[in-house]
Amino acid sequence: SASSAPGNMVHKKPVVIIVIGMAGSGKTTLMQRLVSHLSTSKSRGYVLNLDPAVMSLPFSANIDIRDTVNYKNVMKEYHLGPNGGILTSLNLFATKFDEVVGLVEARAADLDYVLVDTPGQIEIFTWSASGAIVIEAFASCFPTVVTYVVDTPRSVNPVTFMSNMLYACGILYKTRLPLLLAFNKVDVVKHQFAVEWMDDFEAFQAAVEGDSSYSSSLSRSLCLVLDEFYKNLSNAGVSAVTGEGIEDFFHQVDKCADEYMESY
Ligand code: GTP
C-alpha cells in the first residue's frame, strides 16, 4: 500500500524511468523517441543525462552531468583511461546527487515522468557504487522503474537471448526495482518470439537444444532460473525509429510504477 512507501513519497508522480542498455541496443535513439513522445503528448517530462562521455545528445536534457563534470579533465587529472574517467566522473557527480533529486522534487508537482539516460558502457552504471547511489536516491523519493533496452534482432539466437536475460536478471536483483524490458527495433524483427520464450520455458528449451553448441543440461537449469525471473518483469515491444509501441511502453511504465507503490 502507499502507506509503506518512503515517508516523503506524497505524490504518485513523477515516475522516474532509468534507461539502461548495451551499446548498440538503440538506447540513445529510444531516449530521443521517449523525449519527443512526451513533448508531443500531454505528459510533462524532465530529462537527465548521466553519460559524461557522450559527444552530442540528440535530445535536450534538463540536467546534464557534462555541465558539472568535465570527463576529459577528469581523465587527465586522475591519469585514467576512458572507462576510469567515466566511472570517476559519475562518482564525483554522485556526491552531489541529493541536490539533483532536490531539483526534481522542487518540480515534482509539474512533472509526469523523469527520464534518466545512463552511460553507454552499461556496467559502469549497473555495477558501481555511484550507479547504486543514483538509483537509491531516486527510488527513495519517487516511484522508479528500470528499463533494460534489448536489441531484438540480435536476440533471435536463443543462446544470445539467454545471455541477455541473465544480464537483465542481474540488474533486477541488483536494483530490486520493477524492471521493464524494452524490446527495441521491432520494425526489423517482432518481439513475439521473445514473449513466447518467456511465457513457455519448454518452447525456449526446444529452441536452445536445437543449438548444438550449447550444453543442454546447463540450459535446462538456466531455463528454470529464468522462468522464475520472467514472472517478475514486464515487457514492451518498441521501435525507437518508427515510434511503434511507445504508447504501450508508457502504459507498462505506469503499471510498474503502481507495482512500486504497492511493494516498496
Ligand atoms: P551507443 O551509442 O553505442 O551506446 O549505442 P546505443 O545503444 O545508444 O544505440 P543507438 O541509439 O546509437 O543505436 C544503435 C543503432 O541502432 C543505430 O544505427 C540506430 O539507428 C539503430 N536503431 C536504434 N533503434 C532502432 C530501431 O528501433 N529500429 C531500427 N531499425 N534501428 C534502430
Short mmCIF file of C-alpha atoms and ligand atoms in Angstrom, two decimals:
data_model
loop_
_atom_site.label_atom_id
_atom_site.label_comp_id
_atom_site.label_asym_id
_atom_site.label_seq_id
_atom_site.Cartn_x
_atom_site.Cartn_y
_atom_site.Cartn_z
CA SER A 1 0.00 0.00 0.00
CA ALA A 2 1.01 3.62 -0.40
CA SER A 3 1.49 3.89 3.34
CA SER A 4 4.52 1.61 3.14
CA ALA A 5 6.11 3.92 0.59
CA PRO A 6 9.01 6.09 1.76
CA GLY A 7 7.75 8.88 4.02
CA ASN A 8 8.41 11.70 1.59
CA MET A 9 6.62 10.00 -1.30
CA VAL A 10 3.46 12.06 -1.04
CA HIS A 11 2.74 12.28 -4.75
CA LYS A 12 2.50 9.34 -7.03
CA LYS A 13 4.11 11.40 -9.76
CA PRO A 14 6.55 11.81 -11.32
CA VAL A 15 7.60 8.32 -12.29
CA VAL A 16 11.36 8.01 -12.76
CA ILE A 17 12.44 5.87 -15.72
CA ILE A 18 16.09 4.81 -15.64
CA VAL A 19 17.13 3.70 -19.13
CA ILE A 20 19.88 1.10 -19.32
CA GLY A 21 21.09 -0.76 -22.39
CA MET A 22 24.02 -2.49 -24.06
CA ALA A 23 25.97 -0.49 -26.63
CA GLY A 24 24.14 -0.69 -29.92
CA SER A 25 20.79 -1.66 -28.37
CA GLY A 26 19.44 1.70 -29.51
CA LYS A 27 19.32 3.30 -26.06
CA THR A 28 20.13 6.79 -27.33
CA THR A 29 17.61 6.58 -30.18
CA LEU A 30 14.98 5.29 -27.76
CA MET A 31 15.69 8.12 -25.30
CA GLN A 32 15.21 10.57 -28.15
CA ARG A 33 11.90 8.89 -29.06
CA LEU A 34 10.66 8.90 -25.45
CA VAL A 35 11.57 12.56 -25.03
CA SER A 36 9.79 13.54 -28.23
CA HIS A 37 6.75 11.43 -27.32
CA LEU A 38 6.44 13.27 -24.02
CA SER A 39 6.76 16.65 -25.66
CA THR A 40 4.01 15.87 -28.18
CA SER A 41 1.70 14.13 -25.70
CA LYS A 42 0.12 15.82 -22.71
CA SER A 43 2.68 14.30 -20.35
CA ARG A 44 5.28 16.50 -18.81
CA GLY A 45 8.79 15.14 -18.81
CA TYR A 46 12.11 16.01 -17.25
CA VAL A 47 15.33 14.68 -18.72
CA LEU A 48 18.62 13.80 -17.07
CA ASN A 49 21.80 12.82 -18.85
CA LEU A 50 24.24 10.79 -16.76
CA ASP A 51 26.66 9.93 -19.57
CA PRO A 52 29.70 12.18 -19.09
CA ALA A 53 31.39 10.95 -22.27
CA VAL A 54 28.61 11.46 -24.80
CA MET A 55 29.72 13.85 -27.55
CA SER A 56 26.34 15.18 -28.62
CA LEU A 57 22.90 14.31 -27.37
CA PRO A 58 20.09 14.15 -29.93
CA PHE A 59 17.67 15.48 -27.29
CA SER A 60 17.91 18.25 -24.74
CA ALA A 61 18.45 17.43 -21.08
CA ASN A 62 17.20 19.49 -18.14
CA ILE A 63 20.13 18.25 -16.08
CA ASP A 64 23.33 17.13 -17.75
CA ILE A 65 26.29 15.60 -15.92
CA ARG A 66 28.52 17.29 -18.51
CA ASP A 67 27.58 20.71 -17.10
CA THR A 68 29.10 19.68 -13.75
CA VAL A 69 31.94 17.30 -14.58
CA ASN A 70 34.38 17.58 -17.47
CA TYR A 71 35.18 13.99 -18.34
CA LYS A 72 38.34 14.80 -20.32
CA ASN A 73 39.74 16.87 -17.44
CA VAL A 74 38.91 14.07 -15.01
CA MET A 75 40.88 11.62 -17.19
CA LYS A 76 43.89 13.96 -17.24
CA GLU A 77 43.75 14.93 -13.59
CA TYR A 78 43.45 11.38 -12.29
CA HIS A 79 45.55 9.74 -15.08
CA LEU A 80 42.69 7.49 -16.14
CA GLY A 81 41.63 5.72 -19.29
CA PRO A 82 38.17 6.23 -20.80
CA ASN A 83 36.30 3.80 -18.53
CA GLY A 84 38.04 5.01 -15.37
CA GLY A 85 37.27 8.55 -16.49
CA ILE A 86 33.56 7.80 -16.87
CA LEU A 87 33.43 5.96 -13.55
CA THR A 88 35.24 8.74 -11.67
CA SER A 89 33.06 11.42 -13.29
CA LEU A 90 29.98 9.51 -12.18
CA ASN A 91 31.43 9.17 -8.65
CA LEU A 92 32.06 12.92 -8.48
CA PHE A 93 28.53 13.62 -9.66
CA ALA A 94 27.02 11.07 -7.28
CA THR A 95 28.37 13.02 -4.30
CA LYS A 96 26.04 15.85 -5.33
CA PHE A 97 23.11 13.71 -6.26
CA ASP A 98 20.90 14.79 -3.38
CA GLU A 99 20.96 18.27 -4.96
CA VAL A 100 19.82 16.77 -8.25
CA VAL A 101 16.95 14.94 -6.57
CA GLY A 102 16.14 18.21 -4.77
CA LEU A 103 15.79 19.96 -8.13
CA VAL A 104 13.44 17.25 -9.36
CA GLU A 105 11.44 17.36 -6.12
CA ALA A 106 11.01 21.11 -6.48
CA ARG A 107 9.42 20.50 -9.89
CA ALA A 108 7.60 17.30 -8.96
CA ALA A 109 4.07 18.71 -8.98
CA ASP A 110 4.51 19.75 -12.62
CA LEU A 111 6.02 16.51 -13.86
CA ASP A 112 4.70 13.13 -15.02
CA TYR A 113 7.96 11.39 -15.94
CA VAL A 114 11.67 11.81 -15.32
CA LEU A 115 13.77 10.13 -17.99
CA VAL A 116 17.30 9.19 -16.95
CA ASP A 117 19.89 8.29 -19.58
CA THR A 118 22.87 6.28 -18.32
CA PRO A 119 26.43 5.78 -19.67
CA GLY A 120 26.76 3.72 -22.86
CA GLN A 121 29.16 1.38 -21.02
CA ILE A 122 26.36 -0.30 -19.13
CA GLU A 123 28.45 -1.99 -16.43
CA ILE A 124 29.87 1.36 -15.29
CA PHE A 125 26.39 2.25 -14.14
CA THR A 126 24.97 -1.12 -13.14
CA TRP A 127 27.96 -2.39 -11.17
CA SER A 128 29.31 0.75 -9.50
CA ALA A 129 28.67 2.31 -6.12
CA SER A 130 27.70 5.59 -7.77
CA GLY A 131 25.13 3.87 -10.01
CA ALA A 132 23.62 2.37 -6.87
CA ILE A 133 23.63 5.78 -5.15
CA VAL A 134 21.81 7.39 -8.07
CA ILE A 135 19.21 4.62 -8.22
CA GLU A 136 18.68 4.66 -4.46
CA ALA A 137 18.37 8.45 -4.36
CA PHE A 138 15.54 8.36 -6.90
CA ALA A 139 13.87 5.27 -5.54
CA SER A 140 13.65 6.73 -2.05
CA CYS A 141 11.68 9.72 -3.36
CA PHE A 142 9.72 8.64 -6.43
CA PRO A 143 8.23 5.53 -7.96
CA THR A 144 11.19 4.33 -10.01
CA VAL A 145 11.26 1.90 -12.91
CA VAL A 146 14.32 0.47 -14.63
CA THR A 147 14.09 -0.08 -18.39
CA TYR A 148 16.51 -2.50 -19.98
CA VAL A 149 16.74 -1.95 -23.73
CA VAL A 150 17.11 -5.18 -25.72
CA ASP A 151 18.33 -5.35 -29.31
CA THR A 152 15.56 -7.65 -30.55
CA PRO A 153 17.04 -8.62 -33.96
CA ARG A 154 20.29 -9.57 -32.20
CA SER A 155 18.43 -11.73 -29.68
CA VAL A 156 16.76 -14.20 -32.03
CA ASN A 157 19.52 -16.68 -31.29
CA PRO A 158 18.35 -18.49 -28.13
CA VAL A 159 21.80 -18.55 -26.53
CA THR A 160 22.27 -14.82 -27.11
CA PHE A 161 18.76 -14.30 -25.78
CA MET A 162 19.57 -16.28 -22.66
CA SER A 163 22.80 -14.33 -22.01
CA ASN A 164 20.91 -11.09 -22.41
CA MET A 165 18.19 -12.24 -19.99
CA LEU A 166 20.79 -13.35 -17.44
CA TYR A 167 22.26 -9.87 -17.62
CA ALA A 168 18.79 -8.35 -17.12
CA CYS A 169 18.27 -10.77 -14.23
CA GLY A 170 21.42 -9.39 -12.59
CA ILE A 171 20.07 -5.85 -12.95
CA LEU A 172 16.76 -6.85 -11.36
CA TYR A 173 18.44 -8.39 -8.34
CA LYS A 174 20.95 -5.57 -8.00
CA THR A 175 18.42 -2.72 -8.20
CA ARG A 176 15.43 -4.53 -6.69
CA LEU A 177 13.18 -2.19 -8.65
CA PRO A 178 10.44 -3.02 -11.17
CA LEU A 179 12.15 -3.96 -14.43
CA LEU A 180 10.67 -3.33 -17.86
CA LEU A 181 12.31 -4.97 -20.87
CA ALA A 182 12.04 -2.72 -23.91
CA PHE A 183 12.41 -5.00 -26.92
CA ASN A 184 13.67 -2.43 -29.39
CA LYS A 185 13.83 -2.49 -33.21
CA VAL A 186 10.51 -4.31 -33.68
CA ASP A 187 10.35 -2.62 -37.08
CA VAL A 188 13.08 -5.12 -38.05
CA VAL A 189 12.04 -8.21 -36.05
CA LYS A 190 8.84 -8.56 -33.98
CA HIS A 191 9.44 -9.50 -30.36
CA GLN A 192 6.73 -12.18 -30.39
CA PHE A 193 9.35 -14.95 -30.24
CA ALA A 194 10.73 -13.45 -27.03
CA VAL A 195 7.28 -13.27 -25.44
CA GLU A 196 6.73 -16.93 -26.34
CA TRP A 197 10.08 -17.96 -24.88
CA MET A 198 9.34 -16.06 -21.67
CA ASP A 199 5.82 -17.48 -21.37
CA ASP A 200 6.73 -21.07 -22.08
CA PHE A 201 10.15 -22.29 -21.00
CA GLU A 202 9.68 -25.56 -22.85
CA ALA A 203 9.40 -23.63 -26.13
CA PHE A 204 12.62 -21.85 -25.21
CA GLN A 205 14.31 -25.10 -24.24
CA ALA A 206 13.35 -26.66 -27.55
CA ALA A 207 14.94 -23.69 -29.32
CA VAL A 208 18.12 -23.83 -27.24
CA GLU A 209 18.53 -27.57 -27.73
CA GLY A 210 18.45 -27.02 -31.45
CA ASP A 211 21.71 -25.14 -30.91
CA SER A 212 24.34 -27.87 -30.91
CA SER A 213 26.98 -25.56 -29.43
CA TYR A 214 25.18 -25.45 -26.12
CA SER A 215 25.22 -27.72 -23.11
CA SER A 216 21.64 -28.82 -22.71
CA SER A 217 21.91 -29.65 -19.02
CA LEU A 218 23.12 -26.15 -18.24
CA SER A 219 20.38 -24.71 -20.40
CA ARG A 220 17.79 -26.78 -18.56
CA SER A 221 18.90 -25.35 -15.22
CA LEU A 222 19.07 -21.80 -16.51
CA CYS A 223 15.60 -22.12 -18.04
CA LEU A 224 14.17 -22.78 -14.60
CA VAL A 225 16.01 -19.82 -13.06
CA LEU A 226 14.83 -17.54 -15.84
CA ASP A 227 11.26 -18.85 -15.64
CA GLU A 228 11.09 -17.51 -12.08
CA PHE A 229 12.71 -14.26 -13.20
CA TYR A 230 10.23 -13.68 -16.07
CA LYS A 231 7.33 -13.73 -13.60
CA ASN A 232 8.79 -10.59 -12.04
CA LEU A 233 9.14 -8.45 -15.09
CA SER A 234 7.22 -6.58 -17.74
CA ASN A 235 7.96 -6.12 -21.39
CA ALA A 236 7.06 -3.90 -24.32
CA GLY A 237 7.98 -4.18 -27.98
CA VAL A 238 9.10 -0.82 -29.34
CA SER A 239 10.73 0.78 -32.31
CA ALA A 240 12.79 3.83 -31.45
CA VAL A 241 12.93 4.60 -35.17
CA THR A 242 9.24 4.38 -36.13
CA GLY A 243 7.66 5.08 -32.74
CA GLU A 244 5.72 1.81 -32.78
CA GLY A 245 4.82 0.57 -29.29
CA ILE A 246 5.74 3.75 -27.43
CA GLU A 247 2.20 4.27 -26.06
CA ASP A 248 2.25 0.72 -24.72
CA PHE A 249 5.72 1.32 -23.29
CA PHE A 250 4.40 4.19 -21.13
CA HIS A 251 1.39 2.09 -20.19
CA GLN A 252 3.77 -0.62 -18.93
CA VAL A 253 5.82 2.02 -17.09
CA ASP A 254 2.66 3.16 -15.29
CA LYS A 255 1.85 -0.43 -14.32
CA CYS A 256 5.39 -0.88 -12.98
CA ALA A 257 5.00 2.35 -11.02
CA ASP A 258 1.78 1.02 -9.45
CA GLU A 259 3.64 -2.14 -8.56
CA TYR A 260 6.34 0.01 -6.99
CA MET A 261 3.79 1.92 -4.92
CA GLU A 262 2.31 -1.34 -3.68
CA SER A 263 5.50 -3.05 -2.68
CA TYR A 264 8.14 -0.52 -1.70
P1 GTP B 1 25.77 3.53 -28.15
O1 GTP B 1 25.53 4.96 -28.57
O2 GTP B 1 26.89 2.86 -28.87
O3 GTP B 1 25.80 3.33 -26.67
O4 GTP B 1 24.51 2.75 -28.65
P2 GTP B 1 23.03 2.97 -28.31
O5 GTP B 1 22.55 1.79 -27.58
O6 GTP B 1 22.78 4.29 -27.73
O7 GTP B 1 22.40 2.87 -29.74
P3 GTP B 1 22.00 3.97 -30.82
O8 GTP B 1 20.79 4.70 -30.40
O9 GTP B 1 23.20 4.73 -31.21
O10 GTP B 1 21.54 2.96 -31.96
C1 GTP B 1 22.40 1.96 -32.47
C2 GTP B 1 21.98 1.66 -33.90
O11 GTP B 1 20.70 1.03 -33.90
C3 GTP B 1 21.84 2.91 -34.77
O12 GTP B 1 22.30 2.58 -36.06
C4 GTP B 1 20.35 3.17 -34.77
O13 GTP B 1 19.91 3.82 -35.93
C5 GTP B 1 19.80 1.76 -34.72
N1 GTP B 1 18.47 1.73 -34.11
C6 GTP B 1 18.12 2.19 -32.88
N2 GTP B 1 16.82 1.98 -32.65
C7 GTP B 1 16.32 1.34 -33.73
C8 GTP B 1 15.02 0.86 -34.10
O14 GTP B 1 14.03 0.94 -33.38
N3 GTP B 1 14.93 0.26 -35.32
C9 GTP B 1 15.98 0.14 -36.16
N4 GTP B 1 15.77 -0.44 -37.34
N5 GTP B 1 17.20 0.59 -35.86
C10 GTP B 1 17.38 1.19 -34.66
#
